[in-house]
Short mmCIF file of C-alpha atoms in Angstrom, two decimals:
data_model
loop_
_atom_site.label_atom_id
_atom_site.label_comp_id
_atom_site.label_asym_id
_atom_site.label_seq_id
_atom_site.Cartn_x
_atom_site.Cartn_y
_atom_site.Cartn_z
CA MET T 16 61.73 -87.92 -26.46
CA VAL T 17 65.51 -86.24 -26.34
CA VAL T 18 64.09 -82.71 -27.65
CA LEU T 19 61.48 -83.43 -25.43
CA LYS T 20 63.55 -83.38 -22.46
CA MET T 21 65.08 -80.36 -23.46
CA LYS T 22 62.74 -78.64 -23.34
CA VAL T 23 61.54 -79.32 -19.67
CA ASN T 24 65.24 -78.63 -18.86
CA LEU T 25 64.97 -75.52 -20.33
CA ILE T 26 61.84 -74.27 -18.97
CA SER T 27 63.37 -75.64 -15.61
CA PHE T 28 66.80 -74.21 -15.81
CA ALA T 29 64.60 -70.69 -16.78
CA ARG T 30 62.13 -70.86 -13.38
CA GLN T 31 65.56 -71.42 -11.59
CA SER T 32 66.98 -68.44 -13.07
CA ALA T 33 63.76 -66.40 -12.75
CA ARG T 34 63.68 -67.52 -9.22
CA ALA T 35 67.29 -66.54 -8.57
CA ILE T 36 66.92 -63.50 -9.68
CA ALA T 37 63.59 -62.55 -7.77
CA ARG T 38 66.20 -63.50 -4.37
CA VAL T 39 68.63 -61.28 -5.43
CA GLY T 40 66.57 -58.56 -6.31
CA THR T 41 64.61 -59.17 -2.62
CA LEU T 42 68.69 -59.41 -0.98
CA ALA T 43 68.70 -56.29 -2.83
CA GLY T 44 65.88 -54.65 -2.42
CA ALA T 45 66.21 -55.77 1.61
CA ALA T 46 69.56 -54.24 1.67
CA LEU T 47 68.46 -50.69 0.43
CA ILE T 48 65.80 -50.91 3.18
CA LEU T 49 67.47 -51.30 5.39
CA PHE T 50 70.86 -48.52 4.31
CA GLY T 51 68.37 -46.45 4.04
CA ALA T 52 66.67 -46.96 7.76
CA VAL T 53 70.28 -46.47 9.04
CA SER T 54 70.77 -43.65 6.95
CA ILE T 55 68.30 -41.74 8.78
CA HIS T 56 68.26 -43.19 11.96
CA ALA T 57 72.23 -42.05 11.65
CA GLN T 58 71.46 -38.13 10.75
CA ALA T 59 73.02 -35.80 13.00
CA VAL T 60 71.06 -33.80 15.21
CA THR T 61 70.93 -30.36 16.51
CA VAL T 62 69.19 -28.68 19.26
CA THR T 63 69.58 -25.65 20.61
CA ASP T 64 69.01 -25.15 24.87
CA VAL T 65 67.64 -22.91 26.87
CA THR T 66 71.00 -21.23 27.65
CA GLY T 67 71.52 -20.58 23.75
CA ARG T 68 73.82 -23.67 22.86
CA VAL T 69 73.93 -25.46 19.61
CA VAL T 70 74.61 -28.70 20.24
CA THR T 71 74.28 -31.36 17.54
CA LEU T 72 74.83 -34.82 18.06
CA PRO T 73 76.30 -37.33 14.21
CA LYS T 74 72.88 -39.53 15.19
CA PRO T 75 70.11 -39.64 18.17
CA ALA T 76 71.26 -40.44 21.27
CA THR T 77 70.80 -43.95 23.08
CA ARG T 78 72.16 -42.76 26.06
CA VAL T 79 71.48 -40.00 27.87
CA LEU T 80 73.24 -39.40 31.60
CA ILE T 81 70.36 -37.20 33.24
CA ASP T 82 70.20 -35.09 36.49
CA ASP T 83 67.11 -35.35 37.40
CA GLY T 84 64.53 -38.41 37.83
CA ARG T 85 61.85 -36.97 36.34
CA TYR T 86 63.96 -36.43 33.16
CA LEU T 87 62.49 -40.47 33.16
CA VAL T 88 59.13 -39.73 33.83
CA ALA T 89 59.44 -37.54 30.81
CA LEU T 90 61.30 -39.65 28.42
CA GLY T 91 58.21 -42.05 29.43
CA LEU T 92 55.32 -39.84 27.81
CA ILE T 93 57.26 -40.06 24.38
CA HIS T 94 58.97 -43.54 24.17
CA PRO T 95 57.40 -47.16 25.47
CA ASP T 96 61.13 -47.74 27.81
CA PRO T 97 62.34 -44.74 28.71
CA VAL T 98 64.52 -47.00 30.86
CA SER T 99 66.71 -48.04 27.63
CA LEU T 100 67.41 -45.10 27.49
CA ILE T 101 69.21 -43.87 30.18
CA ALA T 102 73.07 -44.15 31.09
CA ALA T 103 72.93 -43.05 34.77
CA TRP T 104 70.43 -40.74 36.96
CA PRO T 105 71.46 -40.00 39.94
CA ARG T 106 68.88 -42.37 41.45
CA ASP T 107 66.48 -39.46 43.41
CA ILE T 108 63.21 -41.03 43.62
CA ASN T 109 62.13 -39.37 46.50
CA ARG T 110 61.80 -36.40 42.91
CA ILE T 111 59.59 -39.62 41.71
CA GLY T 112 57.63 -40.98 43.98
CA GLN T 113 58.90 -44.69 45.79
CA ARG T 114 55.87 -46.15 44.66
CA THR T 115 55.94 -45.00 40.89
CA TYR T 116 59.57 -46.01 41.10
CA ASP T 117 58.29 -49.29 41.84
CA GLN T 118 56.05 -48.94 38.99
CA PHE T 119 58.82 -48.66 36.66
CA ARG T 120 61.25 -51.19 38.51
CA ALA T 121 58.43 -53.88 38.20
CA LYS T 122 58.48 -53.34 34.57
CA PHE T 123 61.46 -52.46 33.24
CA PRO T 124 63.66 -54.26 35.78
CA ALA T 125 66.75 -52.79 34.19
CA ILE T 126 66.39 -49.63 36.35
CA GLU T 127 67.59 -51.10 38.56
CA ARG T 128 71.67 -52.26 36.85
CA ILE T 129 71.54 -48.41 35.64
CA PRO T 130 74.63 -46.45 37.13
CA GLN T 131 74.14 -43.83 39.67
CA ALA T 132 75.25 -40.35 38.37
CA SER T 133 75.87 -37.60 41.06
CA SER T 134 73.35 -34.33 40.33
CA SER T 135 74.72 -30.95 40.22
CA SER T 136 71.38 -29.87 40.93
CA SER T 137 71.26 -31.41 44.87
CA SER T 138 71.17 -28.92 47.00
CA GLY T 139 74.16 -30.74 49.27
CA GLY T 140 76.67 -31.07 45.97
CA GLY T 141 79.09 -33.25 45.18
CA PHE T 142 79.01 -33.35 41.69
CA SER T 143 81.68 -35.46 39.60
CA LEU T 144 82.80 -35.70 36.61
CA GLU T 145 84.78 -39.09 35.93
CA LYS T 146 81.64 -40.74 37.47
CA ALA T 147 79.65 -38.41 34.93
CA LEU T 148 81.79 -39.46 31.86
CA ALA T 149 82.24 -43.24 32.98
CA VAL T 150 79.43 -44.17 31.67
CA ARG T 151 79.76 -43.65 28.40
CA PRO T 152 76.77 -41.70 27.86
CA ASP T 153 76.15 -40.09 24.16
CA VAL T 154 74.58 -37.01 26.05
CA ALA T 155 74.27 -35.54 29.41
CA VAL T 156 71.38 -33.59 30.40
CA PHE T 157 70.60 -30.54 32.87
CA MET T 158 69.14 -28.50 34.62
CA ALA T 159 69.82 -25.16 33.87
CA GLY T 160 71.13 -23.02 36.45
CA THR T 161 72.23 -25.79 38.20
CA GLY T 162 74.32 -28.50 35.84
CA PRO T 163 78.20 -28.14 35.21
CA SER T 164 80.60 -24.87 35.36
CA PRO T 165 81.80 -24.26 31.58
CA ASP T 166 84.73 -25.53 32.54
CA GLU T 167 83.45 -28.83 33.34
CA VAL T 168 80.84 -28.37 30.45
CA LYS T 169 84.14 -28.82 28.72
CA ARG T 170 85.71 -31.33 29.57
CA PHE T 171 82.80 -32.45 28.47
CA GLU T 172 83.41 -31.83 25.35
CA SER T 173 86.54 -33.01 25.23
CA ALA T 174 85.80 -36.43 26.06
CA GLY T 175 82.91 -36.24 23.37
CA VAL T 176 80.34 -36.12 25.64
CA GLN T 177 78.20 -32.96 24.61
CA VAL T 178 75.81 -31.39 26.96
CA VAL T 179 72.57 -30.01 26.22
CA PHE T 180 70.60 -27.80 29.51
CA ILE T 181 66.71 -27.54 29.64
CA ASP T 182 64.44 -26.58 32.34
CA PHE T 183 60.80 -27.68 33.86
CA PHE T 184 61.75 -25.67 36.83
CA SER T 185 62.61 -21.92 36.69
CA HIS T 186 60.23 -21.07 34.16
CA PRO T 187 58.04 -23.51 33.09
CA PHE T 188 55.43 -20.86 30.57
CA THR T 189 58.59 -19.86 28.41
CA ASN T 190 60.82 -23.07 28.98
CA LEU T 191 58.69 -26.81 29.29
CA GLU T 192 58.01 -27.37 26.25
CA PRO T 193 60.50 -25.98 24.39
CA SER T 194 62.39 -27.98 26.57
CA PHE T 195 60.82 -31.33 26.05
CA LEU T 196 61.20 -30.75 22.84
CA ILE T 197 64.60 -30.95 23.18
CA LEU T 198 63.99 -34.18 24.95
CA GLY T 199 62.75 -35.45 22.28
CA LYS T 200 64.67 -34.35 18.79
CA LEU T 201 67.76 -36.12 21.29
CA VAL T 202 66.48 -39.31 21.21
CA GLY T 203 64.95 -39.60 17.76
CA ARG T 204 60.92 -38.89 18.72
CA GLU T 205 60.15 -35.00 18.23
CA ARG T 206 57.38 -36.30 16.70
CA GLN T 207 55.93 -38.15 19.61
CA ALA T 208 57.10 -35.21 21.91
CA GLN T 209 55.49 -33.03 20.05
CA ALA T 210 51.58 -34.46 19.84
CA PHE T 211 52.13 -34.12 23.77
CA VAL T 212 53.05 -30.70 23.82
CA ASP T 213 50.33 -30.02 21.08
CA PHE T 214 47.81 -32.42 24.01
CA ARG T 215 49.27 -30.30 26.98
CA GLN T 216 48.59 -26.44 24.30
CA GLU T 217 45.12 -27.14 23.87
CA ARG T 218 44.01 -27.63 27.51
CA THR T 219 46.15 -24.42 28.47
CA LYS T 220 44.64 -22.61 25.68
CA ARG T 221 41.00 -23.14 26.69
CA ILE T 222 42.36 -21.80 30.31
CA ALA T 223 43.62 -18.76 29.05
CA ASP T 224 40.98 -18.77 26.91
CA ARG T 225 38.40 -18.70 29.53
CA LEU T 226 40.09 -15.77 31.80
CA ALA T 227 40.59 -14.11 29.45
CA SER T 228 36.69 -13.56 28.42
CA GLN T 229 35.15 -13.21 31.75
CA LYS T 230 38.18 -11.57 32.73
CA ALA T 231 37.53 -12.20 36.72
CA ALA T 232 39.16 -10.52 39.48
CA ARG T 233 42.34 -12.30 40.53
CA PRO T 234 42.21 -13.70 43.82
CA LYS T 235 44.72 -14.22 46.92
CA VAL T 236 46.46 -17.53 46.80
CA PHE T 237 49.30 -18.70 49.47
CA VAL T 238 51.07 -21.40 48.06
CA GLU T 239 52.82 -24.33 50.98
CA VAL T 240 55.54 -25.62 49.66
CA HIS T 241 56.61 -29.04 51.03
CA ALA T 242 53.92 -28.31 53.88
CA GLY T 243 55.50 -30.00 56.69
CA MET T 244 58.97 -30.04 55.75
CA SER T 245 60.11 -28.93 58.89
CA GLU T 246 57.91 -27.32 62.14
CA GLU T 247 58.61 -23.69 60.83
CA CYS T 248 56.07 -22.15 58.44
CA CYS T 249 56.28 -20.97 55.35
CA HIS T 250 58.43 -21.82 52.12
CA SER T 251 56.66 -20.72 49.04
CA PRO T 252 56.86 -19.46 45.53
CA GLY T 253 58.56 -16.25 44.85
CA LYS T 254 58.57 -15.47 41.26
CA GLY T 255 58.61 -17.91 38.80
CA ASN T 256 58.72 -21.87 39.14
CA ILE T 257 55.45 -23.07 41.23
CA GLY T 258 53.67 -18.90 40.83
CA ASP T 259 53.58 -19.01 36.89
CA TYR T 260 51.08 -21.01 37.67
CA ILE T 261 49.23 -19.69 40.47
CA THR T 262 49.25 -16.31 37.28
CA PHE T 263 48.45 -18.86 34.45
CA VAL T 264 45.09 -20.00 37.07
CA GLY T 265 44.01 -16.44 37.51
CA GLY T 266 44.84 -15.92 41.03
CA HIS T 267 48.01 -13.98 42.94
CA ASN T 268 50.49 -15.37 44.54
CA ILE T 269 51.23 -13.59 47.27
CA GLY T 270 54.70 -15.44 48.04
CA ALA T 271 55.68 -13.30 44.86
CA ASP T 272 55.17 -9.87 46.63
CA VAL T 273 58.58 -10.21 48.91
CA LEU T 274 60.79 -13.23 47.20
CA PRO T 275 62.51 -12.16 44.78
CA GLY T 276 63.80 -15.82 43.81
CA PRO T 277 61.96 -18.89 43.01
CA SER T 278 61.33 -20.52 46.54
CA GLY T 279 61.49 -18.50 49.51
CA ARG T 280 60.15 -18.69 52.93
CA LEU T 281 57.30 -16.51 54.21
CA ASN T 282 56.70 -15.72 58.19
CA VAL T 283 52.85 -16.75 59.13
CA GLU T 284 52.71 -13.24 60.35
CA TYR T 285 52.87 -11.87 56.80
CA VAL T 286 50.26 -14.46 55.47
CA VAL T 287 47.55 -14.43 57.93
CA ALA T 288 47.51 -10.41 57.18
CA GLN T 289 47.28 -11.28 53.48
CA ASP T 290 43.99 -12.80 54.42
CA PRO T 291 44.33 -14.54 50.89
CA ALA T 292 41.70 -16.75 49.21
CA VAL T 293 42.75 -19.52 48.65
CA TYR T 294 45.17 -21.82 50.36
CA ILE T 295 47.19 -24.88 47.88
CA ALA T 296 49.92 -27.37 50.21
CA THR T 297 51.93 -29.48 47.97
CA GLY T 298 53.81 -32.69 49.09
CA GLY T 299 54.41 -36.13 48.24
CA PRO T 300 56.15 -39.23 50.00
CA HIS T 301 59.00 -37.73 50.20
CA LEU T 302 57.27 -36.02 53.39
CA GLU T 303 55.90 -38.90 54.53
CA ARG T 304 59.51 -39.50 57.75
CA ALA T 305 58.49 -35.32 58.82
CA GLY T 306 55.08 -36.03 59.15
CA GLY T 307 54.59 -33.53 56.88
CA PHE T 308 51.12 -33.45 53.40
CA VAL T 309 51.90 -37.20 51.51
CA VAL T 310 49.84 -37.25 47.98
CA GLY T 311 50.31 -38.92 45.37
CA PRO T 312 50.64 -42.99 45.03
CA GLY T 313 50.12 -44.87 47.47
CA TYR T 314 48.26 -42.83 49.97
CA THR T 315 43.84 -42.79 49.51
CA VAL T 316 42.14 -39.35 49.58
CA GLU T 317 41.60 -40.06 52.78
CA ARG T 318 45.25 -40.57 54.36
CA SER T 319 46.29 -37.44 52.59
CA ARG T 320 42.91 -36.08 53.91
CA ALA T 321 44.09 -35.97 57.03
CA SER T 322 47.19 -35.15 56.79
CA LEU T 323 46.28 -32.09 55.29
CA ALA T 324 44.83 -31.44 57.89
CA LYS T 325 47.06 -32.10 60.55
CA MET T 326 48.52 -28.77 57.92
CA MET T 327 45.90 -27.08 59.52
CA GLU T 328 46.75 -27.76 62.91
CA ARG T 329 49.47 -25.75 62.80
CA PRO T 330 50.26 -22.37 65.42
CA GLY T 331 49.15 -19.48 63.20
CA ILE T 332 47.57 -21.64 60.20
CA GLY T 333 44.54 -21.58 61.45
CA LEU T 334 44.59 -18.49 62.03
CA LEU T 335 43.61 -18.44 58.24
CA LYS T 336 39.97 -16.75 57.06
CA THR T 337 40.49 -19.52 54.24
CA VAL T 338 41.48 -22.62 56.41
CA ARG T 339 38.25 -21.70 58.32
CA GLN T 340 36.11 -21.53 55.62
CA GLY T 341 38.11 -24.41 53.87
CA GLU T 342 39.37 -23.87 51.13
CA VAL T 343 41.90 -25.39 51.66
CA HIS T 344 43.61 -27.93 48.70
CA GLY T 345 46.35 -30.24 48.44
CA LEU T 346 48.45 -31.36 45.21
CA SER T 347 51.41 -33.94 45.00
CA HIS T 348 54.56 -32.26 44.36
CA GLN T 349 55.93 -34.66 42.00
CA LEU T 350 53.62 -32.84 39.25
CA LEU T 351 55.48 -30.05 39.04
CA ASN T 352 58.61 -29.40 37.61
CA SER T 353 57.60 -32.04 35.11
CA PRO T 354 55.62 -32.06 31.62
CA LEU T 355 52.41 -33.31 33.50
CA ASP T 356 52.56 -30.59 35.02
CA ILE T 357 48.59 -29.60 33.31
CA LEU T 358 47.07 -31.70 35.69
CA ALA T 359 48.19 -29.41 38.57
CA ILE T 360 47.16 -26.59 36.29
CA GLU T 361 44.01 -27.93 35.62
CA ALA T 362 43.56 -28.63 39.69
CA LEU T 363 44.58 -25.32 40.16
CA ALA T 364 42.20 -23.62 38.27
CA LYS T 365 39.09 -24.75 39.73
CA TRP T 366 40.36 -24.21 43.56
CA VAL T 367 41.30 -21.14 42.29
CA HIS T 368 38.01 -20.51 40.00
CA PRO T 369 35.54 -23.67 40.78
CA SER T 370 32.92 -21.20 38.74
CA LEU T 371 34.62 -20.79 35.90
CA PHE T 372 36.05 -24.50 35.58
CA LYS T 373 32.79 -26.79 36.85
CA GLU T 374 33.43 -28.26 33.38
CA LEU T 375 37.12 -29.03 34.18
CA ASP T 376 38.57 -32.44 35.27
CA PRO T 377 42.20 -33.31 35.72
CA ALA T 378 41.30 -37.09 36.40
CA ALA T 379 39.91 -37.72 33.19
CA THR T 380 42.82 -35.97 31.90
CA MET T 381 45.27 -37.88 33.62
CA ALA T 382 43.30 -41.06 32.00
CA GLU T 383 44.52 -39.89 28.58
CA ILE T 384 47.07 -39.05 29.33
CA ASN T 385 47.68 -42.82 30.56
CA SER T 386 46.12 -44.37 27.66
CA LYS T 387 47.47 -42.03 24.97
CA PHE T 388 51.38 -41.02 26.60
CA LEU T 389 52.47 -42.83 29.67
CA ALA T 390 54.89 -46.01 29.20
CA VAL T 391 54.06 -46.50 33.23
CA PRO T 392 50.87 -44.59 33.96
CA LEU T 393 49.92 -42.20 36.37
CA GLU T 394 47.99 -44.68 39.33
CA GLY T 395 46.43 -43.14 42.48
CA ASN T 396 45.28 -40.29 43.47
CA TYR T 397 47.44 -36.35 43.32
CA TRP T 398 45.60 -33.37 44.50
CA VAL T 399 43.21 -33.63 47.63
CA ASP T 400 40.11 -30.69 48.67
CA LEU T 401 40.33 -30.82 52.26
CA ARG T 402 36.29 -30.55 52.31
CA ARG T 403 34.94 -34.06 50.95
#
C-alpha cells in the first residue's frame, strides 16, 4: 500500500511538473511574440518627401498633425479609424464638406475633441507654430509649397517633431501617388496604401491605353472651378492641378494657354472666343451660401442640376455653343486634391471623350472604393450632367 501510494504521488508530481513547464514555455513564447511585435512596431520609419527631404521617425506615427482636412479622408482609405491618428487638424470642414464631417463624427465621435491647429495653407494665413507644437505630434504633414518656412521647420525639429511635405494639389499625376505612399508609411500602413495605389493605377492605365490606341483629337475644354463663388467669371485651372486631369483624359484645357500657374481668372470674352467643346464646373457644399453650384452628399441630382443650370444664366456664359448644346457637366471639388480623384478622372474621361469611354462607370468604382477601402463610405452624387 505504501509503495502504491508513493507511485501515485510520483505520477501526480510528474504531471504537475509537466503542466508547470508547459505554462513557463507558453509564457516564454508569449513574451517572445510580444517582444517581436514591439520590435516590429518600434522599427524606424524613413521617407523622402516630395521636396527631397529625408525624414526618419523612430517608429510609425500615432499622433499626426495635418494641415488639410482631405488628409483625414486619405487616411480613411488605409486605416479603420483615421481619427485615432490625428493629433490636430485645422477643422477646415469646407474642404471635405459638412455632410462628410457629420459622417465622420457619427462613426468617430472623438473627432470633436481633436485640437484645432491653424493651417499654413490657408489663404488668410495666421499659422501658429506654438499651437502646432502644443499638441505634441509625432510628425507634422503639410502641403508642399504652402507649409511652414525653413526656419519654422528647424524649430519643429528642435522640438523633436519631424516635418513632411506632400502634394495632392499642384502636380497630381507626378506627386499624388508618392505622397499617398509616404502618408501610409508614416503611420505604418504602407501595404494598405500600396493596395489603393495599385487600384488607382489599374484604372488610370485603362484610360491612358485607350487614348493611346485611338489617337483621338483633343477637344477644347473649359473648366470653371468653384462655379458661382463670385459674380465674376471665371476662375479656371491653368498649368498643373486640375489642368493636368484635363490633359490626361485627352482634352485641351483653354486656361493653360493663358494662365501661368495652377489657377487664375479668365474673362468671359476669352472663353467665348475659344469656343470650347465641353464646359465643366466644379462646386460643392461650400458654395451654398454664395448661390453657386452645389453637389455632393446632401444634394439630390435634381438639386445639383438646377444649381448648375443657374450658372448657365450668368452674363456671357449662355453665349457658349457648348452651353446651348447642353454639353455642360458638374463635378464635386471634394474629389480633387485627394486620392479619391480617380472618380473625377473617370467622370472627366466620359465627358471629354464620350464615345471612347462609354463603358466607364464612376458610380461602380465608387461602390468598390466604399466596400474595399474607405472607413467612412462616400454617400450621394458627386457629378451631374445638365442634360438628363
